[in-house]
Short mmCIF file of C-alpha atoms in Angstrom, two decimals:
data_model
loop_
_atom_site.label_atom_id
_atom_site.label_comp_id
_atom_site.label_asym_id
_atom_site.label_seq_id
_atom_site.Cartn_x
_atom_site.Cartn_y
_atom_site.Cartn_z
CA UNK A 143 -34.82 31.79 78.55
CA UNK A 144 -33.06 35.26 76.90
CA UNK A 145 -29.85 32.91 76.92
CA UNK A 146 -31.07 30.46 75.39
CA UNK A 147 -32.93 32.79 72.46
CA UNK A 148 -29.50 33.99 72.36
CA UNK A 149 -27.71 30.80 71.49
CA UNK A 150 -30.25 29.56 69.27
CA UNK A 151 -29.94 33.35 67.57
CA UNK A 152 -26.29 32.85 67.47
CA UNK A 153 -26.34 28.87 65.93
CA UNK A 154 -28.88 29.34 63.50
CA UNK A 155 -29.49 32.72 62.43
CA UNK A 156 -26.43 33.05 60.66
CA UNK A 157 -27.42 30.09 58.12
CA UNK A 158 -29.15 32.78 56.37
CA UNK A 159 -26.93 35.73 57.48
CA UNK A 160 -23.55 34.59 56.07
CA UNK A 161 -23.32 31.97 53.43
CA UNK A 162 -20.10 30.42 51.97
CA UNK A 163 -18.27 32.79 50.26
CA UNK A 164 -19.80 32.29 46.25
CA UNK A 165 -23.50 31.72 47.27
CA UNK A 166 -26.13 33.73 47.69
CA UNK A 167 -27.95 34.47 51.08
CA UNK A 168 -31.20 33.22 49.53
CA UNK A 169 -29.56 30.40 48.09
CA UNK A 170 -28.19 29.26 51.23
CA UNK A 171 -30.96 29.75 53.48
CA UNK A 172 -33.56 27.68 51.05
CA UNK A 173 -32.06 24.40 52.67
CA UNK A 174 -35.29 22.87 53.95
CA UNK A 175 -33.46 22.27 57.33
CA UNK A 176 -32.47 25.63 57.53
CA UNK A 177 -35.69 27.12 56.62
CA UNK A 178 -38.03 24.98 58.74
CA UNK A 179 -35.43 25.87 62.35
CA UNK A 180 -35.83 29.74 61.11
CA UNK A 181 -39.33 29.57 60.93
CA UNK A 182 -39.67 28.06 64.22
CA UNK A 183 -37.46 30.69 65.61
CA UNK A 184 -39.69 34.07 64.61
CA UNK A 185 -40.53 34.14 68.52
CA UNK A 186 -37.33 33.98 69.99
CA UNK A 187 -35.55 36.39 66.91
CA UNK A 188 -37.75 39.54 67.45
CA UNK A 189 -37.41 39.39 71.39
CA UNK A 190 -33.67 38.59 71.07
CA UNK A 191 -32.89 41.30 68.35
CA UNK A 192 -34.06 43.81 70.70
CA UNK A 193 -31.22 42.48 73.23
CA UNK A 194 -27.36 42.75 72.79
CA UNK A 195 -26.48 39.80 70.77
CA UNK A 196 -24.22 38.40 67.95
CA UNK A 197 -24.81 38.42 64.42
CA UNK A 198 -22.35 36.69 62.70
CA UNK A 199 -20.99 38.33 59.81
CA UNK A 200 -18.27 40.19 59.35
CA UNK A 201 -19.19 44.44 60.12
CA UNK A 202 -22.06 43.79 61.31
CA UNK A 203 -21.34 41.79 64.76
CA UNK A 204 -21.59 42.20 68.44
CA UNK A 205 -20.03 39.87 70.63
CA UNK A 206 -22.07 37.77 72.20
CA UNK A 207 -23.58 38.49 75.70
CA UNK A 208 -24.33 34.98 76.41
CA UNK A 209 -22.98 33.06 79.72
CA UNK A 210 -19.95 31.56 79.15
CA UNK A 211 -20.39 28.05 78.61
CA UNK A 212 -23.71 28.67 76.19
CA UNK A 213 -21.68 27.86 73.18
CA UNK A 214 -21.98 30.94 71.36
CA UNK A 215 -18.97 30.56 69.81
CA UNK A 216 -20.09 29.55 66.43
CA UNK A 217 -18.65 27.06 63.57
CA UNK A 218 -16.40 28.48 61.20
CA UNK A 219 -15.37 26.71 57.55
CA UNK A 220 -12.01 27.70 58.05
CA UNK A 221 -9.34 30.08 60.22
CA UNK A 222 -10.19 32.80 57.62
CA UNK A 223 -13.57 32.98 58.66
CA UNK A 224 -12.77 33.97 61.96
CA UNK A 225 -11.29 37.51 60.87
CA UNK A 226 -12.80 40.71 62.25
CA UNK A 227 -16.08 41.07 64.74
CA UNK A 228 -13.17 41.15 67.54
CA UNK A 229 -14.45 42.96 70.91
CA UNK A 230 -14.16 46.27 72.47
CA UNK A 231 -12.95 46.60 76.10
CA UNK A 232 -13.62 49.40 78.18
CA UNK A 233 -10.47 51.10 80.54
CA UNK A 234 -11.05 51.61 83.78
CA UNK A 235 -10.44 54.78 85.78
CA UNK A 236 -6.71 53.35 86.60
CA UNK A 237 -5.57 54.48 83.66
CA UNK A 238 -8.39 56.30 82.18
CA UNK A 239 -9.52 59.84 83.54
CA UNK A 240 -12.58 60.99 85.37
CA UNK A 241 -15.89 62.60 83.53
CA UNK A 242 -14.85 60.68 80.29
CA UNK A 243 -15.20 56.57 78.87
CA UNK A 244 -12.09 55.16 77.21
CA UNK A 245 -12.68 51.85 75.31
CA UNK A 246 -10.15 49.70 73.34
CA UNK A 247 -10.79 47.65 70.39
CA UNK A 248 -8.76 44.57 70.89
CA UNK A 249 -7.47 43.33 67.30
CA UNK A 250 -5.40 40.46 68.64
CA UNK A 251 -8.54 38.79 69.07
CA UNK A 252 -7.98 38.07 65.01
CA UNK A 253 -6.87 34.77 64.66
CA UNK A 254 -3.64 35.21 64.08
CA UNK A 255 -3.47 38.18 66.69
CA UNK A 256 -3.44 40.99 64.46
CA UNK A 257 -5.41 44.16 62.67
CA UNK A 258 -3.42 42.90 59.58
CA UNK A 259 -5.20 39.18 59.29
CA UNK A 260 -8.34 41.72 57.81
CA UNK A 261 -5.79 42.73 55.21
CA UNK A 262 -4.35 39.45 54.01
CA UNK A 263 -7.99 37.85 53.92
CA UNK A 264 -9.50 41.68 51.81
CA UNK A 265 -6.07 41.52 49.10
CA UNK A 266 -6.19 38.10 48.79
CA UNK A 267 -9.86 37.18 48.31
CA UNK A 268 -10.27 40.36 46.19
CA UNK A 269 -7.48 38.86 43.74
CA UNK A 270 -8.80 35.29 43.58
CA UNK A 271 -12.48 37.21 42.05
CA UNK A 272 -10.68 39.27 40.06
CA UNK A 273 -8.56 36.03 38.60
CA UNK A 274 -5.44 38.14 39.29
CA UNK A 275 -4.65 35.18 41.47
CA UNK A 276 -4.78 31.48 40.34
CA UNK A 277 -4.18 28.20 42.19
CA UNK A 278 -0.69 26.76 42.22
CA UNK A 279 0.84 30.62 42.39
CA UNK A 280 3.10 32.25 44.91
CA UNK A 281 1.98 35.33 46.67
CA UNK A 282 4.84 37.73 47.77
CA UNK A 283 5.06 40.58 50.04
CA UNK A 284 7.12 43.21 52.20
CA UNK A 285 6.24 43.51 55.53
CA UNK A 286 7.00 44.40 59.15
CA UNK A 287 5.95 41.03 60.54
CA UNK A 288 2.13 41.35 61.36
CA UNK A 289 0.95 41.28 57.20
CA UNK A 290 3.34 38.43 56.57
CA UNK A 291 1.96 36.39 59.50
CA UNK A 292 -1.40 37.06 57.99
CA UNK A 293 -0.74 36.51 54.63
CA UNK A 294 1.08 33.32 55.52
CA UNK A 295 -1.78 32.28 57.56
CA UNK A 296 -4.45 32.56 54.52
CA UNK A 297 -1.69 31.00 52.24
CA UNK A 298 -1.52 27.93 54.44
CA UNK A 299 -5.31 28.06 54.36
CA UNK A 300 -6.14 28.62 50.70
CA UNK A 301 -2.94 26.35 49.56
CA UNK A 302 -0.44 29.05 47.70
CA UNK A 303 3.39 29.19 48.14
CA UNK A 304 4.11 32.31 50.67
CA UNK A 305 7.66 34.01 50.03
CA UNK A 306 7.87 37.16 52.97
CA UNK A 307 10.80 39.80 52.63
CA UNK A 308 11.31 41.36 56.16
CA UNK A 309 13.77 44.15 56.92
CA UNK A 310 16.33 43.35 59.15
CA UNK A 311 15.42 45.07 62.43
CA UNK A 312 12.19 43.82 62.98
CA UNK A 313 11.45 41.34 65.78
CA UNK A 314 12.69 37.67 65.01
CA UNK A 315 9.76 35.87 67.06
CA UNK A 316 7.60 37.16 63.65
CA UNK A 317 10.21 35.41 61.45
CA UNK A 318 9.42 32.25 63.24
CA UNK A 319 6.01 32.59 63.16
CA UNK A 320 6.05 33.40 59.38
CA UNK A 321 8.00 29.67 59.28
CA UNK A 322 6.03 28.16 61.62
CA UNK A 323 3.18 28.87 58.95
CA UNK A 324 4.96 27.92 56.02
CA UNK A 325 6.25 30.74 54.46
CA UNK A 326 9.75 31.90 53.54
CA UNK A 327 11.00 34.65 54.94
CA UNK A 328 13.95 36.76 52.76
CA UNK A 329 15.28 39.00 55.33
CA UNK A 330 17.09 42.08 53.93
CA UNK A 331 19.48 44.42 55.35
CA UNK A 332 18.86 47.13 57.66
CA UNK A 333 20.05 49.82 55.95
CA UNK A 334 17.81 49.42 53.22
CA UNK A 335 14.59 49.93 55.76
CA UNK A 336 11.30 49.31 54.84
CA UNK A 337 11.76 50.71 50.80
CA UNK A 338 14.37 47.76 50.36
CA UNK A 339 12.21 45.19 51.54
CA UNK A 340 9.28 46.64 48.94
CA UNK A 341 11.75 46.67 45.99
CA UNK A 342 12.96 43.11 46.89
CA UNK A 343 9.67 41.76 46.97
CA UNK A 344 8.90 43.58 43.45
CA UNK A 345 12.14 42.43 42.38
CA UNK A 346 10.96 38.37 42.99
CA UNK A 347 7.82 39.08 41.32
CA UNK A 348 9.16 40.51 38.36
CA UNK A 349 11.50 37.85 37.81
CA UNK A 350 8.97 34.93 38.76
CA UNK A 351 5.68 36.03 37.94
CA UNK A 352 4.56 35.78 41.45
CA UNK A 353 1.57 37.63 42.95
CA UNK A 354 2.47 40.69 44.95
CA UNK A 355 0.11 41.86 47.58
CA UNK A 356 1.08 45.45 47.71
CA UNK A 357 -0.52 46.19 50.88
CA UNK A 358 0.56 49.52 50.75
CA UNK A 359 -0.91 50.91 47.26
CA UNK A 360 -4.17 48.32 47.57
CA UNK A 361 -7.45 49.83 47.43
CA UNK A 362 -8.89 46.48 48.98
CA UNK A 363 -7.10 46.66 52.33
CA UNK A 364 -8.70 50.15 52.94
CA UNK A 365 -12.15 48.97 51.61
CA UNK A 366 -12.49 45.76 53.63
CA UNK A 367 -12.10 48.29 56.51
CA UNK A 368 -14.89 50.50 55.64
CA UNK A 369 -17.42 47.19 54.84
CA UNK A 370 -15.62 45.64 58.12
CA UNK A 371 -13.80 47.46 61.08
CA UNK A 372 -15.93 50.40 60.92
CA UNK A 373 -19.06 48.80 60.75
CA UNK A 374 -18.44 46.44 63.94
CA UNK A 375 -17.34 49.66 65.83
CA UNK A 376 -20.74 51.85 64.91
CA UNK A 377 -23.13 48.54 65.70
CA UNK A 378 -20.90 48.36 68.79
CA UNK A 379 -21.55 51.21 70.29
CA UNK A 380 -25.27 52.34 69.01
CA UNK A 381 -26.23 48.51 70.46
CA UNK A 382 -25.01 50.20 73.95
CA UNK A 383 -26.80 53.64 73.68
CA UNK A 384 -23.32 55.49 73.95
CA UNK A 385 -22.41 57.80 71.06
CA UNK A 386 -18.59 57.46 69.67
CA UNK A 387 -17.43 61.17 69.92
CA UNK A 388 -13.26 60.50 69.33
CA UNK A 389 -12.04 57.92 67.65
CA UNK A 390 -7.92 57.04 67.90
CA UNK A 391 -5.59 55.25 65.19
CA UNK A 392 -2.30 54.92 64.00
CA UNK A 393 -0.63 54.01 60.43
CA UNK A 394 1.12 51.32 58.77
CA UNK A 395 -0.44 51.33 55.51
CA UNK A 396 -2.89 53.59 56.39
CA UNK A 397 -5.71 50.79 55.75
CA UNK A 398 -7.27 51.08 59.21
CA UNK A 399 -7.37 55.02 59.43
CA UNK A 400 -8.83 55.49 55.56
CA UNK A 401 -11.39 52.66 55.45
CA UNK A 402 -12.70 52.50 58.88
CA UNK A 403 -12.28 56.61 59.44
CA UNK A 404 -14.32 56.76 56.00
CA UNK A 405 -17.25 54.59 57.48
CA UNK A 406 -17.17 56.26 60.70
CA UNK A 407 -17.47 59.71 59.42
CA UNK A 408 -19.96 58.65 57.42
CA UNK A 409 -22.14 57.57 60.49
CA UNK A 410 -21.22 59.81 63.12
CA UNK A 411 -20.31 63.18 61.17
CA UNK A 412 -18.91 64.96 64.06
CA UNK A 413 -16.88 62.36 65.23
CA UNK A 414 -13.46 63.41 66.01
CA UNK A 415 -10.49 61.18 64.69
CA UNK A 416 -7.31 61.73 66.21
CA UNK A 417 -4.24 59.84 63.61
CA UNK A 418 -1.35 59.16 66.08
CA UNK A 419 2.69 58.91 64.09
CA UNK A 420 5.84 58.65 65.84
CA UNK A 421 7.52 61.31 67.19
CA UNK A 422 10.92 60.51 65.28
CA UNK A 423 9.26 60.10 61.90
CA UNK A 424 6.65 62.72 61.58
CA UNK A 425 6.54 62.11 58.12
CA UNK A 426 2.63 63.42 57.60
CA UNK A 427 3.85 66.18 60.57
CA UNK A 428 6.51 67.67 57.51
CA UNK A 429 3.90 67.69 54.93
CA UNK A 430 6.63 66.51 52.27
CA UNK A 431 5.13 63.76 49.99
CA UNK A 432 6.40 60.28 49.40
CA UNK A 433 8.41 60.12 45.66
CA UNK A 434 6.59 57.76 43.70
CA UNK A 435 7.01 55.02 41.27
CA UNK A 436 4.23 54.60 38.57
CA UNK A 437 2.53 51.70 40.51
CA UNK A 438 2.38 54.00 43.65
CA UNK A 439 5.02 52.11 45.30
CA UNK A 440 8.11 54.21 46.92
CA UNK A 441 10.75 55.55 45.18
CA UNK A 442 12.87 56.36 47.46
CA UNK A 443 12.96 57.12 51.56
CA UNK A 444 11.10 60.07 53.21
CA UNK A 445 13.30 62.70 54.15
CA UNK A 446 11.69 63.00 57.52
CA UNK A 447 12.05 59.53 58.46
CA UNK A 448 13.83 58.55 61.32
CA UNK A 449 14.45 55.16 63.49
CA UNK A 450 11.39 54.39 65.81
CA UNK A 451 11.05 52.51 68.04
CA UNK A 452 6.80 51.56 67.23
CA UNK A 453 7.34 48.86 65.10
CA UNK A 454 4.24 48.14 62.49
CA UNK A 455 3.58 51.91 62.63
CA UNK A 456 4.81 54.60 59.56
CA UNK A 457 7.37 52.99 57.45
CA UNK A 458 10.06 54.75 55.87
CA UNK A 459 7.29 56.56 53.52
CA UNK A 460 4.09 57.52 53.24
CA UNK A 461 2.10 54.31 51.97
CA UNK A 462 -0.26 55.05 49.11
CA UNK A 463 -3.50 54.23 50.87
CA UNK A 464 -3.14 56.86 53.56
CA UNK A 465 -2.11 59.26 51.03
CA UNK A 466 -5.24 58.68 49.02
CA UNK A 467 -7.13 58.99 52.19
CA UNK A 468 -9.20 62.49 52.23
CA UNK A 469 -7.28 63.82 54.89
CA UNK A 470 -9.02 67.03 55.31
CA UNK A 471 -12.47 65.07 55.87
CA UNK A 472 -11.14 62.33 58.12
CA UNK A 473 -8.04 63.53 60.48
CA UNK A 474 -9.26 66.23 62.89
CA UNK A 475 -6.05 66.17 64.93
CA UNK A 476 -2.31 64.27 63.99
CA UNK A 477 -0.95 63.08 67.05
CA UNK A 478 3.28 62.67 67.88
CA UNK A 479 3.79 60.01 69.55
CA UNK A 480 7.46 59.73 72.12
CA UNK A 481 8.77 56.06 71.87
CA UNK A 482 8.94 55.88 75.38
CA UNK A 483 5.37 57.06 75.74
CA UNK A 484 4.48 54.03 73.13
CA UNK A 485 6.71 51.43 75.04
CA UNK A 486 5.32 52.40 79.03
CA UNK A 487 1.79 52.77 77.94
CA UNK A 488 1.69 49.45 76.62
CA UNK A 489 3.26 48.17 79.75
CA UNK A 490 0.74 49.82 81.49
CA UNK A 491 -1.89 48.21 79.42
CA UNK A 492 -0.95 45.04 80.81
CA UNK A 493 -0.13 45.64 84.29
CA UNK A 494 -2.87 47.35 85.00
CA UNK A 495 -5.80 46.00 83.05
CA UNK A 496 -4.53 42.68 81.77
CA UNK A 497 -4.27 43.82 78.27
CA UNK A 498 -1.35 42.95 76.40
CA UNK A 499 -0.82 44.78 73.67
CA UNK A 500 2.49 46.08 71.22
CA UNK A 501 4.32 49.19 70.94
CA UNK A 502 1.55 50.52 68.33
CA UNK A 503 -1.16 49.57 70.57
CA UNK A 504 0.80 51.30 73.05
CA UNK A 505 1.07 54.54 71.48
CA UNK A 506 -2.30 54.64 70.45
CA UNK A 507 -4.07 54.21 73.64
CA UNK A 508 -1.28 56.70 74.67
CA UNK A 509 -2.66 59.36 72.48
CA UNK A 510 -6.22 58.21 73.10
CA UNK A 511 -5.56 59.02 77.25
CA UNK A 512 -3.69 61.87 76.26
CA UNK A 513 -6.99 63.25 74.56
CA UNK A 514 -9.09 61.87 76.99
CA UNK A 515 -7.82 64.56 79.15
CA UNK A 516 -8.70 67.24 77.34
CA UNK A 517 -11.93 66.08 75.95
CA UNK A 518 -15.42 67.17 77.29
CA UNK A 519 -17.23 65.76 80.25
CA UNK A 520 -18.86 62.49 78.93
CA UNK A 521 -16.76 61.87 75.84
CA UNK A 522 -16.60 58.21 74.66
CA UNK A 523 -13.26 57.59 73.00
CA UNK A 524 -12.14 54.39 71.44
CA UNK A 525 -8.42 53.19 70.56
CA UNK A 526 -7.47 50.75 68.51
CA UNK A 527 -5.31 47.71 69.68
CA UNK A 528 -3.55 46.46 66.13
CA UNK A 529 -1.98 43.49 68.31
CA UNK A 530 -0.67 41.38 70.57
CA UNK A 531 2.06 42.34 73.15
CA UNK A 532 3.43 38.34 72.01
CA UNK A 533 5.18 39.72 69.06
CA UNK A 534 7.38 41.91 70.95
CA UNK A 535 9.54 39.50 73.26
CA UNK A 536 13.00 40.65 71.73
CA UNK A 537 12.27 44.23 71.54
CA UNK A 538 12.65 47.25 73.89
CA UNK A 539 8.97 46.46 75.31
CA UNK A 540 10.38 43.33 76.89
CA UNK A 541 14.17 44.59 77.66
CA UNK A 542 13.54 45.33 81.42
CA UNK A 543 11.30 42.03 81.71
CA UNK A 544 13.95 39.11 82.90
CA UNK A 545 13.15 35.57 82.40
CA UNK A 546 14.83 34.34 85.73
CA UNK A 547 13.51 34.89 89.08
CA UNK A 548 14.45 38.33 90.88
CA UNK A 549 15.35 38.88 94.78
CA UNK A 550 11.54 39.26 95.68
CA UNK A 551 10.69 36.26 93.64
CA UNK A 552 13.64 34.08 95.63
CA UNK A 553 12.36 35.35 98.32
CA UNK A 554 9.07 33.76 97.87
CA UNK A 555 10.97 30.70 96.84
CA UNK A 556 12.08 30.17 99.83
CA UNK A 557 9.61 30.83 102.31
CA UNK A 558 8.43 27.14 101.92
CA UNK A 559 11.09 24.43 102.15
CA UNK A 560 10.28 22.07 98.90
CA UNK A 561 10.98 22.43 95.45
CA UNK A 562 13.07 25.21 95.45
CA UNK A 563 15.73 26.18 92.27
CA UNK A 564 17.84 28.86 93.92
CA UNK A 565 21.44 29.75 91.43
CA UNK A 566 24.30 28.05 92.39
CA UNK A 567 22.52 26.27 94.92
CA UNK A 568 21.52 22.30 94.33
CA UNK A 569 17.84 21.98 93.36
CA UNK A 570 15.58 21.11 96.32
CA UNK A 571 12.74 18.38 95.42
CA UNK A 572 11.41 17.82 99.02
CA UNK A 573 12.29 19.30 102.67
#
């Protein structure tokens, strides 16, 4: 019976919950049909309230407990609507120490696989309301691959012309993908590291009268993470009686840390946030500031940058909305993270509890282990997971990973007669 409160929770409740984006709840929910299967489910709501359950609705969701196979899925309008509400997995004791919990939160459940799909849905919708962005426009930005893939995404969606400009080194599987979604991708030389990409992609607005997203100087990527990521992670765990007490993050753009950080602080006020950077570019680490340009944007490289390895983690400045962060309120401890320390936890991640992550993800749940050891019996720590281990096929994360077979695997090739594709060998169909 709960299950089946559940799925009719699940189906119906979020009529009223979450309208189409425009209406109000009350205007949505007075549909006759909608009212008279609400009313019919007072009963079933109040008992299945008091259970874990989904709400639908972006911050405010749990995922569902249902059986598989109830259909709790939902129906969505669009691929947009499926952004955020993505779950949180605990680690077991393979990888996480005794006397303390360590959870991820798994952002590659976005649908495009990636913390940065929040982002391109908060910017964009926030400049179609303010009529900063009109139908039949382009929208331009400069990104490390997991904002343009998002951005393209909602551009294919909502029906704008996507133009991405993507530094050099990045990984070419997110040039593809960009494609794949319709966007054009300027690529621009490695030397010029992530500042030339920005001032390319202000240099094609300026001269076309495109939009530019600005992820990294836009107050609505950090607040659609305090209405959004930190919301879903304090209903999280209160619906499971355990109390946060460290919560682990890297940067990009510093979205995730400022907006979620501010929300969590807000709820659990001793909470302690660890902000992880690489090791190479400690740029907060130096305490030097980022040269401006009036708009916010970079003016030139940080002196303390250096080549990382963590790709999607701390450009080649400090972005605007970490800086406008209140540090002193939110970061308890700054975190270096070792590239190889990034690159083998994430391995580890998927080896070892079929979680495939990237690099970031890697060095976050690095420094959120690393903590875990020196935290107090029955600390609850939670790292975030900004993506999917997908994205990463040509980089150092995959280098040691061959795509023929190796001696043990030819081995087990030919321990059975049939079908066997052995090099330089003909192929064998049938003993």
């Amino acid at each position: 019976m709960r299950d089946r409160q559940h799925c009719l929770l699940l189906h119906a409740y979020p009529l009223a919950l979450d309208p189409p984006r425009g209406q109000p709840p009350a205007a949505r929910a007075r549909r006759p049909e909608e009212m008279k299967l609400l009313r019919a489910m007072v009963p079933a709501l109040s008992a299945a309230l008091r259970a874990p359950a989904r709400l639908v609705g972006r911050g405010r969701a749990l995922h569902a407990t249902a059986a598989r196979g109830a259909g709790s899925g939902g129906l969505f309008e669009d691929a947009t609507a499926l952004v955020g509400n993505t779950p949180v997995v605990k680690i077991s004791d393979k990888l996480a120490p005794p006397g303390v919990e360590v959870y991820a939160k798994c952002e590659y459940f976005n649908p495009l696989a990636s913390v940065k799909d929040r982002l391109a849905v908060a910017i964009i919708e926030d400049a179609e309301k303010r009529g900063e962005l009109k139908p039949g426009m382009t929208v331009v930005e400069a990104t490390s691959g997991n904002t343009g893939i998002a951005v393209a995404m909602v551009c294919a969606q909502r029906g704008y012309d996507c133009v991405i400009c993507m530094a050099e080194p990045f990984s070419v599987e997110r040039r593809r993908l960009m494609r794949m979604l319709g966007a054009k991708v300027i690529v621009t030389p490695k030397a010029g590291k992530g500042t030339g990409m920005v001032r390319k992609a202000e240099e094609l607005c300026a001269k076309n009268g495109w939009f530019l997203c600005h992820q990294f100087e836009n107050e609505a990527n950090w607040k659609f993470h305090e209405a959004t990521t930190g919301p879903e992670i304090i209903a999280d765990f209160k619906a499971s009686g355990k109390k946060l007490t460290h919560w682990v993050t890297g940067y990009g753009t510093g979205g995730t840390f400022h907006g979620a950080g501010k929300a969590l602080k807000a709820s659990i006020p001793d909470l302690k946030i660890v902000l992880a950077e690489p090791e190479a570019a400690g740029l907060l680490a130096s305490g030097v500031a980022t040269e401006r340009n009036a708009d916010g944007s970079p003016k030139a490289s940080h002196p303390a940058f250096a080549a990382h390895p963590i790709q999607g983690w701390t450009p080649d400045f400090i972005p605007k909305v970490l800086e406008d962060a209140p540090m002193a309120e939110l970061q308890d401890e700054l975190f270096p993270i070792p590239g190889d320390a990034a690159v083998n936890t994430a391995k580890a991640l998927a080896a070892k509890e079929g979680l495939l992550t990237g690099i970031s993800g890697g060095g976050t749940m690095y420094a959120a282990l690393e903590t875990a050891k020196k935290a107090p019996k029955g600390s609850v720590i939670l790292a975030m997971l900004p993506d999917t281990g997908e994205r990463y096929l040509s980089t150092p994360l995959f280098a040691d990973i061959p795509a023929d077979m190796n001696d043990e695997e030819l081995s087990i090739a030919k321990s059975t007669p049939s079908f066997q594709l052995i090099p330089g060998q003909e192929p064998v169909l049938a003993a």
